[in-house]
PDB file of C-alpha atoms and ligand atoms in Angstrom:
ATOM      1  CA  UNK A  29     111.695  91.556 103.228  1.00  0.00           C
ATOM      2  CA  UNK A  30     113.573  92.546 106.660  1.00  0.00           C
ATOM      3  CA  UNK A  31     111.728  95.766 107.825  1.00  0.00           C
ATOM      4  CA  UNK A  32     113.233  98.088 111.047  1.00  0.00           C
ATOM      5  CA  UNK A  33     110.030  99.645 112.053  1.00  0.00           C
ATOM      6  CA  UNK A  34     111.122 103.281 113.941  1.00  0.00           C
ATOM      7  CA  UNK A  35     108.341 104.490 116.306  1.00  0.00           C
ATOM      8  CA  UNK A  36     108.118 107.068 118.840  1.00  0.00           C
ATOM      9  CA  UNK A  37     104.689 106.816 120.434  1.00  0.00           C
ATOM     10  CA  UNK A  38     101.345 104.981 120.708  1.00  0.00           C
ATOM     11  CA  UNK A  39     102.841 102.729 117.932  1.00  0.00           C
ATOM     12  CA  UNK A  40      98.759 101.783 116.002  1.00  0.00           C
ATOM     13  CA  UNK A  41     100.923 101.618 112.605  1.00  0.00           C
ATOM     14  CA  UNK A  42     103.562  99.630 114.284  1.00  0.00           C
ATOM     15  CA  UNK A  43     100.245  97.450 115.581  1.00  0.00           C
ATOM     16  CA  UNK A  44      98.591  97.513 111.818  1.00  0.00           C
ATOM     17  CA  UNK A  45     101.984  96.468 110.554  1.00  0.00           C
ATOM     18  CA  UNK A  46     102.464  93.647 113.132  1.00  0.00           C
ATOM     19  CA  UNK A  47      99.253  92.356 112.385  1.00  0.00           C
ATOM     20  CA  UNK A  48      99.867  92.095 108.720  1.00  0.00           C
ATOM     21  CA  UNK A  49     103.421  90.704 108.614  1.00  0.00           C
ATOM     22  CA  UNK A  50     101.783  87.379 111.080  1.00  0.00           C
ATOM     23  CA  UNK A  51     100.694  86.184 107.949  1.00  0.00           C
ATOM     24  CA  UNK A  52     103.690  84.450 105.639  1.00  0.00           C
ATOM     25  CA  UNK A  53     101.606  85.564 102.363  1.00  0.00           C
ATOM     26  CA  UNK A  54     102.355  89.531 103.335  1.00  0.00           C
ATOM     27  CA  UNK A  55     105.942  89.138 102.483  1.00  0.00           C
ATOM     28  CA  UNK A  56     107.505  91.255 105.637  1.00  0.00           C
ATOM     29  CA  UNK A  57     109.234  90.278 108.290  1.00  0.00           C
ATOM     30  CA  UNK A  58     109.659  92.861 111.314  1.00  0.00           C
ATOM     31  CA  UNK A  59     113.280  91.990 112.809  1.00  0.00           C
ATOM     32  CA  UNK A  60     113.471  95.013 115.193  1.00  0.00           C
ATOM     33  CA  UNK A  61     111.506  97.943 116.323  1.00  0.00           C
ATOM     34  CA  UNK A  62     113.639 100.830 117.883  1.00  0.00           C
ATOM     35  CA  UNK A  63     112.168 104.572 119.367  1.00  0.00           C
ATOM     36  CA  UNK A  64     113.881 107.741 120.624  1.00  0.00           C
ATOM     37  CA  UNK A  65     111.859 107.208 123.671  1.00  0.00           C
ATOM     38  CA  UNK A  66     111.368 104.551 126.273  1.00  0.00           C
ATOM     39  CA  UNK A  67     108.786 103.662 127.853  1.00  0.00           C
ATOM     40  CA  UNK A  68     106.525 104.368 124.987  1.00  0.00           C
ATOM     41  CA  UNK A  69     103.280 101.979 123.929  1.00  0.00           C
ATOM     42  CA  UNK A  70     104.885 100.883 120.321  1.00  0.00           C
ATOM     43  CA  UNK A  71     107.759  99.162 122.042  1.00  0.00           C
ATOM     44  CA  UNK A  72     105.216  97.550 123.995  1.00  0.00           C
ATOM     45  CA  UNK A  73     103.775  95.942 121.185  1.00  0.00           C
ATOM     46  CA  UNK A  74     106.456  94.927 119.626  1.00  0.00           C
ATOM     47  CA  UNK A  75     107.900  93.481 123.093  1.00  0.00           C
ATOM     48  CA  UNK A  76     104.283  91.480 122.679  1.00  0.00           C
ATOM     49  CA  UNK A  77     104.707  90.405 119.577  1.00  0.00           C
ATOM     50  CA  UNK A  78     108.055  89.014 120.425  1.00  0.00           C
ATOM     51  CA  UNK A  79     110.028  91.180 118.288  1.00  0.00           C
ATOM     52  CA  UNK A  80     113.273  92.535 120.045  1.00  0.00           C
ATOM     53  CA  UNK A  81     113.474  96.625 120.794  1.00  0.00           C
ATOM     54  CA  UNK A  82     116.033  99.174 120.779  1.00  0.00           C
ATOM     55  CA  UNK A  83     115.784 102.548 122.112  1.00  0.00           C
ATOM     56  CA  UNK A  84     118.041 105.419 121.105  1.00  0.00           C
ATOM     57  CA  UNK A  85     117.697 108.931 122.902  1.00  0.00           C
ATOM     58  CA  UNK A  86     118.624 111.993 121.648  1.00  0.00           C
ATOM     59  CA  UNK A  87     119.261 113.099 125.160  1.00  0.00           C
ATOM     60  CA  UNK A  88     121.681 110.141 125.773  1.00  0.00           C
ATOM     61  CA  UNK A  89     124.300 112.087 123.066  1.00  0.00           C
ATOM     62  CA  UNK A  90     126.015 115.671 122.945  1.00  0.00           C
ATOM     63  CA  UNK A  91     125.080 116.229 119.411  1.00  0.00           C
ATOM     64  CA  UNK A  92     122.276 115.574 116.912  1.00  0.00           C
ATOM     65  CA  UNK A  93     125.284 113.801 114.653  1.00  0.00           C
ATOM     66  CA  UNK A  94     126.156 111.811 117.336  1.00  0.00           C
ATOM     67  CA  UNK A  95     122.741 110.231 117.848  1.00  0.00           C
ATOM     68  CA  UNK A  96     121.993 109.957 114.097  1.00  0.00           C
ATOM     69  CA  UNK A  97     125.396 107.707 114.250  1.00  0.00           C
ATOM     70  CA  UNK A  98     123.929 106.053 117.129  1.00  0.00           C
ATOM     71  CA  UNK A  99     120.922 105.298 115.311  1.00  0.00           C
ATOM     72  CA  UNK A 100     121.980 103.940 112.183  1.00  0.00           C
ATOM     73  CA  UNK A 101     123.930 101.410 114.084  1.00  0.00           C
ATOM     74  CA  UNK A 102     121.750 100.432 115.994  1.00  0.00           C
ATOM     75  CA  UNK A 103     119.497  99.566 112.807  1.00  0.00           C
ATOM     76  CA  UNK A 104     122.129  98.331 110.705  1.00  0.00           C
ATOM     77  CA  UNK A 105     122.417  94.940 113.443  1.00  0.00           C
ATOM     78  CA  UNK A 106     119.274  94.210 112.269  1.00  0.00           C
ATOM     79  CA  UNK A 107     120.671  94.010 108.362  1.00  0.00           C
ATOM     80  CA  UNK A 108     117.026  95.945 107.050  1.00  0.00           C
ATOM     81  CA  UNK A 109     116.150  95.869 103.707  1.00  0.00           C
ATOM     82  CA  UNK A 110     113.698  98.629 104.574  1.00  0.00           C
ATOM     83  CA  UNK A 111     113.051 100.770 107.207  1.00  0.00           C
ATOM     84  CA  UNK A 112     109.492 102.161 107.887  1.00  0.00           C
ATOM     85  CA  UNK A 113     109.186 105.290 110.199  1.00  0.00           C
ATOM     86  CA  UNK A 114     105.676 105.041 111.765  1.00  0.00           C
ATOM     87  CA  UNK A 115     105.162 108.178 113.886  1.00  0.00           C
ATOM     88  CA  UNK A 116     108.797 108.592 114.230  1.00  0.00           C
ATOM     89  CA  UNK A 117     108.444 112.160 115.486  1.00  0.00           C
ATOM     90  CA  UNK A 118     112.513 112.802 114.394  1.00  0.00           C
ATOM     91  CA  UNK A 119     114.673 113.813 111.354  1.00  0.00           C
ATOM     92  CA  UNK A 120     117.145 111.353 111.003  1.00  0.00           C
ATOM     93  CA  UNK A 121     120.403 112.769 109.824  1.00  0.00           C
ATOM     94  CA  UNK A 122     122.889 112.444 107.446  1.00  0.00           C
ATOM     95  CA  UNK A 123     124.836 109.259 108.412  1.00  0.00           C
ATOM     96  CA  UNK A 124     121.106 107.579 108.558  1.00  0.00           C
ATOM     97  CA  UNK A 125     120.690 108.623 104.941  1.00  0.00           C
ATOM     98  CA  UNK A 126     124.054 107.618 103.579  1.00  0.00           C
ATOM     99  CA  UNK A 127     123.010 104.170 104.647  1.00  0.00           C
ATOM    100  CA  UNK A 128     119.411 103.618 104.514  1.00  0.00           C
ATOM    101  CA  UNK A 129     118.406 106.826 101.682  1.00  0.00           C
ATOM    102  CA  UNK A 130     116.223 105.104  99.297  1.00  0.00           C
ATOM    103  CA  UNK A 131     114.950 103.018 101.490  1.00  0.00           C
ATOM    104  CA  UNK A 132     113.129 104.688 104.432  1.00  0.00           C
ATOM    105  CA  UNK A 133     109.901 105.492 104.414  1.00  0.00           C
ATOM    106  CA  UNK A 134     107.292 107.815 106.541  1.00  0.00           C
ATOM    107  CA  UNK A 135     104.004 108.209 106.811  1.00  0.00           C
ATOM    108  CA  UNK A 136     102.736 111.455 107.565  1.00  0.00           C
ATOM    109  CA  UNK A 137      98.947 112.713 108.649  1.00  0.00           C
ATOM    110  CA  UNK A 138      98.227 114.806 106.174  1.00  0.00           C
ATOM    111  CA  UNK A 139      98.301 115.131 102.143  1.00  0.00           C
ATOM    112  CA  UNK A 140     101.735 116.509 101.251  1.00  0.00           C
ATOM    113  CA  UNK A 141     103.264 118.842 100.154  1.00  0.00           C
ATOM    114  CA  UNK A 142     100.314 120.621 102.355  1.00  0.00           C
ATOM    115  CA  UNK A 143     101.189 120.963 106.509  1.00  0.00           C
ATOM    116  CA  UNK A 144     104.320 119.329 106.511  1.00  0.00           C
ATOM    117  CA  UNK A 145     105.873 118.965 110.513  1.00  0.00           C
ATOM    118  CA  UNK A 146     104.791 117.278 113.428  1.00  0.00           C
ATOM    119  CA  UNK A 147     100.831 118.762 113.540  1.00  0.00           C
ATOM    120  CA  UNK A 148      99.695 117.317 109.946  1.00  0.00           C
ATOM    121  CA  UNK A 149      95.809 117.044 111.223  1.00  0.00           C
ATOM    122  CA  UNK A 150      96.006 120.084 113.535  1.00  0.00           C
ATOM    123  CA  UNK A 151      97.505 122.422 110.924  1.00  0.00           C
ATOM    124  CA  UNK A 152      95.155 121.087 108.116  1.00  0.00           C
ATOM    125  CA  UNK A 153      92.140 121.911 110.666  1.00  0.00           C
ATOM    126  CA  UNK A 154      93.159 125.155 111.132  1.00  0.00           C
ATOM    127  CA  UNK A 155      94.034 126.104 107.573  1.00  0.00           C
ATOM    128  CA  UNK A 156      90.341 124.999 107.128  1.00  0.00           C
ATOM    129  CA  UNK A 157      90.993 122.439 104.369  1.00  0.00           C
ATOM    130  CA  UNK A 158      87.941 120.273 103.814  1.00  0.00           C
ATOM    131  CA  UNK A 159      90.399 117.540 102.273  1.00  0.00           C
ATOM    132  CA  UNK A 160      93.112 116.679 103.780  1.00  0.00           C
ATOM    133  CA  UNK A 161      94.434 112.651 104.489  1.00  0.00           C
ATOM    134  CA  UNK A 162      97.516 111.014 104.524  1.00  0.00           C
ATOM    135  CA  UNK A 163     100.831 110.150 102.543  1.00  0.00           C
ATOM    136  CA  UNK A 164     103.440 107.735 102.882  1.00  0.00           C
ATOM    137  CA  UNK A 165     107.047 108.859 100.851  1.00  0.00           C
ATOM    138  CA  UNK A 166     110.376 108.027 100.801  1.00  0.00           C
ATOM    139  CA  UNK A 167     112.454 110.093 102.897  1.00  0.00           C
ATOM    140  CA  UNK A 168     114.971 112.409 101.879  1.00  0.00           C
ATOM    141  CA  UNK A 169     116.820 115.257 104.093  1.00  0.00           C
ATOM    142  CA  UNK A 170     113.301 117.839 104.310  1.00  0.00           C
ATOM    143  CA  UNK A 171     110.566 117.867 106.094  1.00  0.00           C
ATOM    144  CA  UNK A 172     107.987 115.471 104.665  1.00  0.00           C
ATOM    145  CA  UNK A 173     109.383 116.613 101.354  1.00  0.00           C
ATOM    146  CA  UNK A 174     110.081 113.006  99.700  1.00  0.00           C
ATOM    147  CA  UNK A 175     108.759 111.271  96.700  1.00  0.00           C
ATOM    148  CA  UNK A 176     105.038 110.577  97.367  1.00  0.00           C
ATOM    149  CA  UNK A 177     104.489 106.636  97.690  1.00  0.00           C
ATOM    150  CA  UNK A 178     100.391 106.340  98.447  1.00  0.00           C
ATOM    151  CA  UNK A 179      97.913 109.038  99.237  1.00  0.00           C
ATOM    152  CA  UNK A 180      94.782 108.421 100.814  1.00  0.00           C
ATOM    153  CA  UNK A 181      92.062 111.866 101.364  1.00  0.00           C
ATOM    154  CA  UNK A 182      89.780 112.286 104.180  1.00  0.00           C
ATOM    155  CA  UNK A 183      87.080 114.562 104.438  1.00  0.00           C
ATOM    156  CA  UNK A 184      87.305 117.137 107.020  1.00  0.00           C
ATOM    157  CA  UNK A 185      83.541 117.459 109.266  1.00  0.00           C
ATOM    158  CA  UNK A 186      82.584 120.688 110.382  1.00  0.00           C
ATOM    159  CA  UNK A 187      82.727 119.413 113.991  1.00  0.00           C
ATOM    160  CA  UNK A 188      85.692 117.774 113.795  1.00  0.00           C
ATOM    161  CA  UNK A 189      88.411 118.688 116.450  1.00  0.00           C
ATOM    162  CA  UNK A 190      91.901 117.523 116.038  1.00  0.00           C
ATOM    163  CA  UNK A 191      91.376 114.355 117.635  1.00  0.00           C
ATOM    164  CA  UNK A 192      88.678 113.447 115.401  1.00  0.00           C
ATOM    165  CA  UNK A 193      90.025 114.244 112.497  1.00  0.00           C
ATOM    166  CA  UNK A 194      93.826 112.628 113.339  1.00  0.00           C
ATOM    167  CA  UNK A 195      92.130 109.864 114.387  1.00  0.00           C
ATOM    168  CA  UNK A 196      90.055 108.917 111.254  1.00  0.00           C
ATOM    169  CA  UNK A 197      93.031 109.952 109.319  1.00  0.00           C
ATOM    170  CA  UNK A 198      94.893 107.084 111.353  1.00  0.00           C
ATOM    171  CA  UNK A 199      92.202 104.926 110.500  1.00  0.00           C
ATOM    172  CA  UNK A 200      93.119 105.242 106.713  1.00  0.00           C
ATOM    173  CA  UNK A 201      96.231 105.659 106.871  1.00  0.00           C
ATOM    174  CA  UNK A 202      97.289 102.266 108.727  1.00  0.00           C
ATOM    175  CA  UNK A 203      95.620 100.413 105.754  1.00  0.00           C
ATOM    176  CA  UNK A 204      97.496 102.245 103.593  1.00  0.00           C
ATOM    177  CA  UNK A 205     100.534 102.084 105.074  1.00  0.00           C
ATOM    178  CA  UNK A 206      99.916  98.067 105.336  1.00  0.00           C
ATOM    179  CA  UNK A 207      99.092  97.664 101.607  1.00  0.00           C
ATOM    180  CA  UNK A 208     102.036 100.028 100.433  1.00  0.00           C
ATOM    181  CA  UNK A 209     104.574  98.111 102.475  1.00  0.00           C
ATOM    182  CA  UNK A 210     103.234  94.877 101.394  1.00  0.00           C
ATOM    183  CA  UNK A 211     103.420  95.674  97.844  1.00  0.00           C
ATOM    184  CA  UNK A 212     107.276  97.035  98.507  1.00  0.00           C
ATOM    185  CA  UNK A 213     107.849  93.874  99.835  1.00  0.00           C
ATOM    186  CA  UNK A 214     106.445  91.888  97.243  1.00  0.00           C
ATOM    187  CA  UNK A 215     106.759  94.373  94.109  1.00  0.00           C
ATOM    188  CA  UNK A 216     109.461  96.232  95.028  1.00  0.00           C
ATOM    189  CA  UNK A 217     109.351 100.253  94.341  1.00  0.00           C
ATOM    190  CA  UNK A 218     110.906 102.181  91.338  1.00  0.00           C
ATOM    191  CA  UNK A 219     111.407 105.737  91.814  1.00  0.00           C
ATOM    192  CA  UNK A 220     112.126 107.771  88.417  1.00  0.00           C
ATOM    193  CA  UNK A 221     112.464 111.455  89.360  1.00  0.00           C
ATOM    194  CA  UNK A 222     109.818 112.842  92.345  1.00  0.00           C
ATOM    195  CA  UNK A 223     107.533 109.775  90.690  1.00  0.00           C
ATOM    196  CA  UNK A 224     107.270 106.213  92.424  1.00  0.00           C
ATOM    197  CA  UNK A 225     105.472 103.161  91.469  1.00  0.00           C
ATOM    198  CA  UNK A 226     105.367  99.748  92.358  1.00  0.00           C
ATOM    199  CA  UNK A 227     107.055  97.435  90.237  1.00  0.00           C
ATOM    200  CA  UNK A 228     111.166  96.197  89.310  1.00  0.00           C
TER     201      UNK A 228
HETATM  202  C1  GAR B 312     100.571 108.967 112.722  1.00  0.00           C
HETATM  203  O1  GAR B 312      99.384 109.635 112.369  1.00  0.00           O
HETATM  204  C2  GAR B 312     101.744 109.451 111.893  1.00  0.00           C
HETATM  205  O2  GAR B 312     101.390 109.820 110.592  1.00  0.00           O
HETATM  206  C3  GAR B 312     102.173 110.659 112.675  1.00  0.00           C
HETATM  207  O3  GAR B 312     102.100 110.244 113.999  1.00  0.00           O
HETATM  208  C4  GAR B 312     101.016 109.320 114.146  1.00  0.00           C
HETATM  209  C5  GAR B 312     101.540 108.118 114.891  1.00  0.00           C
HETATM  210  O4  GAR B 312     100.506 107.294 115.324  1.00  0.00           O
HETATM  211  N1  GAR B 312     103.476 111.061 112.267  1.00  0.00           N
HETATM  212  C6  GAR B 312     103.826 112.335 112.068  1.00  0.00           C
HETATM  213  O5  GAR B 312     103.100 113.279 112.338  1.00  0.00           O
HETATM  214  C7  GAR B 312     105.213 112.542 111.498  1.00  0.00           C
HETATM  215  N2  GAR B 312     105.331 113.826 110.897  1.00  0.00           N
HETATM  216  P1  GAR B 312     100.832 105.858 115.953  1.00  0.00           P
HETATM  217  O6  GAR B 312     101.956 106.054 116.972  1.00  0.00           O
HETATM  218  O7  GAR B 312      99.555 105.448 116.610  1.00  0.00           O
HETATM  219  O8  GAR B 312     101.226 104.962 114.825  1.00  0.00           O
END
């Protein structure tokens, strides 16, 4: 399966991902890895791994539309059966979901519908949750609001800053994120209503 991985920072579920699709018997091939940001370390690892890069900057356009258009072109040259969005830290738009709706997924650090945004593990630590975790779903026009793929909880430590906790969270969620890809790619995905399983 041809898989457009969208990152926009340190890029460890781009890495996990990488890792995984070097062996034939994962079933995923990552043709392109594009961010909103240069410079960033996930485009560094893919420039590693010998994968080629894109980068598409909000900044660069005079509206949000005109970027979204900008970056659903710039993921449709790589012909993607699926797109991933591994700390992708923007909403793509409307043009992005006309063409790739259905099949884009995030992942997201923390269990939704709970904290949804860009501070999953920080707003779960300061609700004072002692679950929280992470989910990977298919992404719709909300804010982490998609059908749920894969959950995975972590317990919350009562010393646990938000570094701590994101971090472990990461830990989990990169395996999950791996395995729930993988079985896309292999299984494919069947959404009935706000419920998804693997399987044609
Ligand atoms: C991940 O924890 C991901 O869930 C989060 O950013 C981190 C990226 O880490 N994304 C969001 O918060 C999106 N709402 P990475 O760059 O090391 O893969």
């Amino acid at each position: 399966m041809r898989v457009v991985v969208l990152v926009s920072g340190t890029g460890s579920n781009l890495q996990a991902l990488l890792d995984a699709a070097a062996s034939p018997d994962y079933g995923v091939e990552i043709v392109a890895v594009g961010s909103d940001r240069p410079g960033v370390l996930g485009l560094e690892r893919a420039e590693t791994a010998g994968i080629p890069t894109f980068v598409v900057g909000l900044k660069e356009f005079e509206s949000r539309e005109e970027w979204d258009a900008a970056l659903t072109a710039a993921v449709a040259e790589y012909e993607p059966e699926l797109v991933v969005l591994a700390g992708f830290m923007k909403l793509v738009g409307e043009r992005f979901l006309s063409a790739y709706g259905g099949r884009t997924v995030n992942t997201h650090p923390a269990l939704s519908p709970s904290f949804p945004g860009a501070h999953g593990a920080a707003d779960a630590l300061a609700y004072g949750v002692k679950i929280t975790g992470a989910t990977l779903f298919v992404v719709d026009a909300g804010v982490d609001t998609g059908v749920i793929i894969s959950q995975v909880a972590v317990p919350v430590q009562d010393d646990d800053d938000v570094e701590s906790l994101h971090e472990r969270i990461k830990v989990v969620e990169r395996q999950m994120l791996v395995d729930s890809v993988g079985r896309i790619a292999r299984e494919g995905l069947v959404v009935s209503g706000r419920r998804a399983a693997f399987g044609r």
